[in-house]
Amino acid sequence: MTATITRRDSNVASLRRPNRVRLSWLLALVVLLALLMVASLAIGSRTVSIGDMLLGLGGSLDTLGQAAVNKRVPRTLLAAIVGAALGLAGAVMQAVTRNPLADPSILGVNMGASLAVVTGIAWFGLSTATGYIWAAVAGAAVAAVFVYTVGSLGRGGATPLKLALAGAATSAALASFVTAVSLPRGDISATIVSWQIGGVGGASFDSIRPMLPFFVAGCAISLLAARSLNSLALGDDVAASLGERVAVVRVVAALGAVLLCGAATAIAGPIGFVGLVVPHLCRLLVGVDQRWLLPFSALAGAVLLVAADVIGRVVARPGEIDVGIITALIGAPVFIAIVRRQRVRAL
Amino acid sequence: MSAPAATGSTLDRVLGARVRRAKGRRRVMLILVALIAVVVVVSLMVGQTFYSFTDVVRVILGQDVPGASFTVGRLRLPRVVLATAAGLSFGMAGVAFQTMLRNPLASPDIIGISAGASAAAAFAIVILGLSGTAVSLVAIVAGLAIALLVYLLAFKGGGGGSRLILIGIGIAAMLDSVTAYVISRAGQWDLQETLRWLSGSLNGASWQQLAPTLLALVVLAPVLLGQSRNLASLQLGDDTASALGVRVERSRLTVLVAAVGLIAFATAAAGPIAFVAFLSGPIAARIVGPRGSLLVPSALVGAALVLVADLCGQYAFGTRYPVGVVTGVLGAPYLVYLIVRTNRAGGSL
């Protein structure tokens, strides 16, 4: 830890950005998100003109283009919400575990949510979207606690390697369980792949609406925990001497993250690497202050997922590639770069 | 370690212990072979229709038995042979990797090599429209490329085994999503075919599809066995190994190519059967003891694992599960247990 602190002191200027810089990045991200959302409405197997888009947004369904826009609005919104949820959840998890490799998919949390939903559908007759989300949140919480416990046993506590391994093992096991649970059920087994690779296609307002309370609650909890997470970054002892109740902060912040990725997975399936990539990029932009980092991660997560969805629709025309595949292809190289650069130490 | 009493008696004791260990090792391997034989025969006998032991033996001997000749000879026998061959290949190649990289977690299915072979095989079949040996060749090229990539990314500029494993996990995640994409392009495929490339399955095994796997096993297994002494030296570290007279680079390359070859050919026929390569070595080490080459015991454990898992998957539950789902479900708790145990012991994780 001392080594980390001296490293921070030495380039503290680059980690503590002036607010002017932060605000201009914020503006840039908002503009980028707006542009991408417009692109997401316009681009697809049919490209839509501006006029049609405006009419379509107004609710008109007169032409094919307007109808397409009408279909793409919920999809774009879902991509933005899920991206924000995963980006924020990833940033919180990295702060809570003080681990640069923490991510809802690497830690097996998304697969836990997936399995819970599939089990609920197959065995307990779960059929409402709200039911899916509760099941997913419960599954995510169980998986998170399990992986963290397994990963932190033994010498050195929860090192990045042990956590990542425990997460990868758990993920693989849970994926097998997802197959095992859904295979005997002909009615849901055709969607096995969709419970292992996430996507935002086929979204509707009805499927998004139940997710919103969970999303808002998760965001609120996470953002309120930001200041305490800042103290946590100094190490448990220092944080405790600063008056933080370390265990409480961890549990509350983790609860926020679990709510976010549970809800996201219940609606869109397990989408990987967003929570890993986004906080690292944001740290370059705004530094390590969680009060800035967390909202930025949410915003950048939305940017990334909307962009990935647009890319998925462009590169495989007239078909499309699920957004979960695109994020894995973008995210895995970043993961590798982090592993290579950081020499695998705790944050 | 108590102090040696007298030189002569110590020597006797050491030699005696060695002989006992060798005997114990041989006995364990014989038990494994017997277990494999029993499971093979049972797998051939049971199914939709039950055939007696004598019927099965007569079919294997090439006699014409009405009904059994088709069911056992054409349907069950290729499946059982593929299970055995894939199990042997995964078990032997897995422990070769684990020994060479000196880390029980550095098995081909964790560091992305199986995932690469599987993605390439699915790609070759769906997108390129290949079949038979060509698929195996694409799979082996991809497996070697992934192995090289992981190795270069992990070791360029220094770094340790833990970095290699993390990089492998990242690459495996990427390749799995490639596989999923390729499968999604092939809409006409049924679920079983999808699951073959995601988790491994023996369904639809045929003699034509089997031939490359068997050939690879016959050629590559002896190559690996020939390296078993060098592998043991490599385990002591590169410097020690070269001091012991091992040509480090050459023997590492030989082991790598042979092991990746085994993995790739088996994967091209049966898919990446989850966790078999990873589990066989540690299980073999527990039952025969850590001394001596683990190549053969681990291969036998691998074959037994796949055979038993397939038998369970087919008949133990109401639904017929592909073998990879069974090994995934059964193997993962063991993996977690291994991680916990290694962590507790303060191992090299």
Tab-separated table of C-alpha atoms in Angstrom, chain A residues 101 106 146 150-155 159-162 164-166 168-170 172-174 176-177 179-185 189-193 196-197 273 315-316 320-322 324-326 328-330 332-333 335-336 339-344, chain B residues 105 110 152-156 158-159 162-167 169-171 173-178 180-185 191-192 194-195 198-199 274-275 319-322 324-325 327-329 332-333 335-336 339-340 343-349:
chain	number	residue	atom	x	y	z
A	101	LEU	CA	-9.842	-6.166	-12.760
A	106	ILE	CA	-15.330	-11.209	-14.744
A	146	PHE	CA	-19.494	-16.289	-3.115
A	150	VAL	CA	-13.541	-17.688	-2.387
A	151	GLY	CA	-11.201	-15.081	-3.832
A	152	SER	CA	-10.215	-13.558	-0.517
A	153	LEU	CA	-9.366	-16.757	1.348
A	154	GLY	CA	-5.770	-17.327	2.189
A	155	ARG	CA	-2.669	-15.198	2.155
A	159	THR	CA	-5.731	-10.202	-4.878
A	160	PRO	CA	-6.750	-9.398	-8.473
A	161	LEU	CA	-5.606	-12.802	-9.683
A	162	LYS	CA	-7.481	-14.791	-7.058
A	164	ALA	CA	-10.448	-13.073	-11.372
A	165	LEU	CA	-9.846	-16.810	-11.181
A	166	ALA	CA	-12.623	-17.412	-8.712
A	168	ALA	CA	-13.900	-17.144	-14.133
A	169	ALA	CA	-14.400	-20.542	-12.503
A	170	THR	CA	-17.736	-19.521	-11.072
A	172	ALA	CA	-17.981	-21.237	-16.261
A	173	ALA	CA	-19.835	-23.317	-13.692
A	174	LEU	CA	-22.865	-21.039	-13.754
A	176	SER	CA	-23.072	-24.934	-17.366
A	177	PHE	CA	-25.890	-24.671	-14.858
A	179	THR	CA	-27.598	-24.877	-19.885
A	180	ALA	CA	-28.490	-27.705	-17.535
A	181	VAL	CA	-31.548	-25.898	-16.169
A	182	SER	CA	-32.902	-24.694	-19.489
A	183	LEU	CA	-32.172	-27.748	-21.653
A	184	PRO	CA	-35.047	-29.930	-20.399
A	185	ARG	CA	-37.496	-27.090	-21.064
A	189	SER	CA	-34.011	-23.862	-24.214
A	190	ALA	CA	-33.933	-22.134	-27.595
A	191	THR	CA	-32.871	-18.995	-25.760
A	192	ILE	CA	-29.902	-20.597	-23.992
A	193	VAL	CA	-27.467	-18.536	-26.003
A	196	GLN	CA	-25.126	-16.504	-22.059
A	197	ILE	CA	-24.538	-13.579	-24.449
A	273	PHE	CA	-16.387	-5.942	-19.948
A	315	VAL	CA	-20.705	-4.429	-39.466
A	316	ALA	CA	-23.026	-7.385	-40.034
A	320	GLU	CA	-26.742	-7.757	-36.479
A	321	ILE	CA	-24.236	-8.817	-33.833
A	322	ASP	CA	-25.377	-8.924	-30.231
A	324	GLY	CA	-22.504	-8.554	-25.670
A	325	ILE	CA	-20.231	-9.948	-28.378
A	326	ILE	CA	-19.036	-6.506	-29.437
A	328	ALA	CA	-16.262	-8.696	-25.338
A	329	LEU	CA	-14.272	-8.064	-28.503
A	330	ILE	CA	-13.554	-4.470	-27.427
A	332	ALA	CA	-10.891	-8.297	-23.716
A	333	PRO	CA	-7.920	-6.484	-25.319
A	335	PHE	CA	-8.408	-6.286	-20.009
A	336	ILE	CA	-5.178	-7.769	-21.358
A	339	VAL	CA	-3.027	-6.950	-16.894
A	340	ARG	CA	0.182	-6.257	-18.794
A	341	ARG	CA	0.591	-2.694	-17.619
A	342	GLN	CA	-0.380	-2.967	-14.006
A	343	ARG	CA	1.755	-5.927	-13.010
A	344	VAL	CA	-1.375	-7.146	-11.264
B	105	LEU	CA	-4.335	-23.367	-13.411
B	110	ILE	CA	-8.450	-21.981	-18.815
B	152	LEU	CA	4.013	-13.573	-26.190
B	153	LEU	CA	1.575	-11.246	-24.455
B	154	ALA	CA	2.428	-12.738	-21.082
B	155	PHE	CA	6.170	-12.944	-21.305
B	156	LYS	CA	7.278	-10.085	-23.483
B	158	GLY	CA	8.972	-10.041	-18.210
B	159	GLY	CA	6.115	-11.211	-16.086
B	162	SER	CA	-0.197	-15.332	-12.992
B	163	ARG	CA	-0.144	-12.805	-15.794
B	164	LEU	CA	-0.292	-15.600	-18.355
B	165	ILE	CA	-3.398	-17.023	-16.732
B	166	LEU	CA	-5.156	-13.669	-16.540
B	167	ILE	CA	-4.364	-12.925	-20.169
B	169	ILE	CA	-8.874	-15.770	-19.255
B	170	GLY	CA	-9.334	-12.543	-21.201
B	171	ILE	CA	-8.603	-14.205	-24.525
B	173	ALA	CA	-13.744	-14.664	-22.971
B	174	MET	CA	-13.189	-13.003	-26.327
B	175	LEU	CA	-13.055	-16.300	-28.219
B	176	ASP	CA	-16.190	-17.592	-26.529
B	177	SER	CA	-18.069	-14.604	-27.824
B	178	VAL	CA	-16.667	-15.244	-31.315
B	180	ALA	CA	-21.371	-17.513	-29.965
B	181	TYR	CA	-21.473	-15.113	-32.896
B	182	VAL	CA	-20.521	-17.776	-35.436
B	183	ILE	CA	-23.246	-20.025	-34.057
B	184	SER	CA	-25.798	-17.234	-34.233
B	185	ARG	CA	-25.001	-16.907	-37.939
B	191	LEU	CA	-29.407	-26.764	-30.133
B	192	GLN	CA	-27.229	-29.847	-29.750
B	194	THR	CA	-24.702	-25.231	-30.725
B	195	LEU	CA	-23.875	-26.817	-27.407
B	198	LEU	CA	-20.003	-23.988	-26.451
B	199	SER	CA	-19.454	-26.759	-23.954
B	274	ALA	CA	-15.413	-28.326	-20.085
B	275	PHE	CA	-12.767	-28.742	-17.386
B	319	THR	CA	-33.087	-35.117	-20.155
B	320	ARG	CA	-30.081	-36.134	-22.209
B	321	TYR	CA	-27.364	-33.648	-21.390
B	322	PRO	CA	-24.307	-33.172	-23.574
B	324	GLY	CA	-19.678	-30.858	-21.539
B	325	VAL	CA	-22.594	-29.650	-19.435
B	327	THR	CA	-18.338	-32.044	-16.710
B	328	GLY	CA	-18.956	-28.310	-16.335
B	329	VAL	CA	-21.460	-28.767	-13.540
B	332	ALA	CA	-16.622	-26.431	-11.380
B	333	PRO	CA	-17.094	-27.154	-7.678
B	335	LEU	CA	-12.148	-26.093	-9.418
B	336	VAL	CA	-13.460	-23.800	-6.702
B	339	ILE	CA	-8.671	-22.574	-5.621
B	340	VAL	CA	-9.766	-22.492	-1.998
B	343	ASN	CA	-5.308	-20.162	-1.369
B	344	ARG	CA	-5.399	-21.654	2.129
B	345	ALA	CA	-2.032	-23.272	1.634
B	346	GLY	CA	-0.637	-19.932	0.502
B	347	GLY	CA	0.185	-21.447	-2.851
B	348	SER	CA	1.606	-19.740	-5.889
B	349	LEU	CA	-1.638	-18.116	-6.962
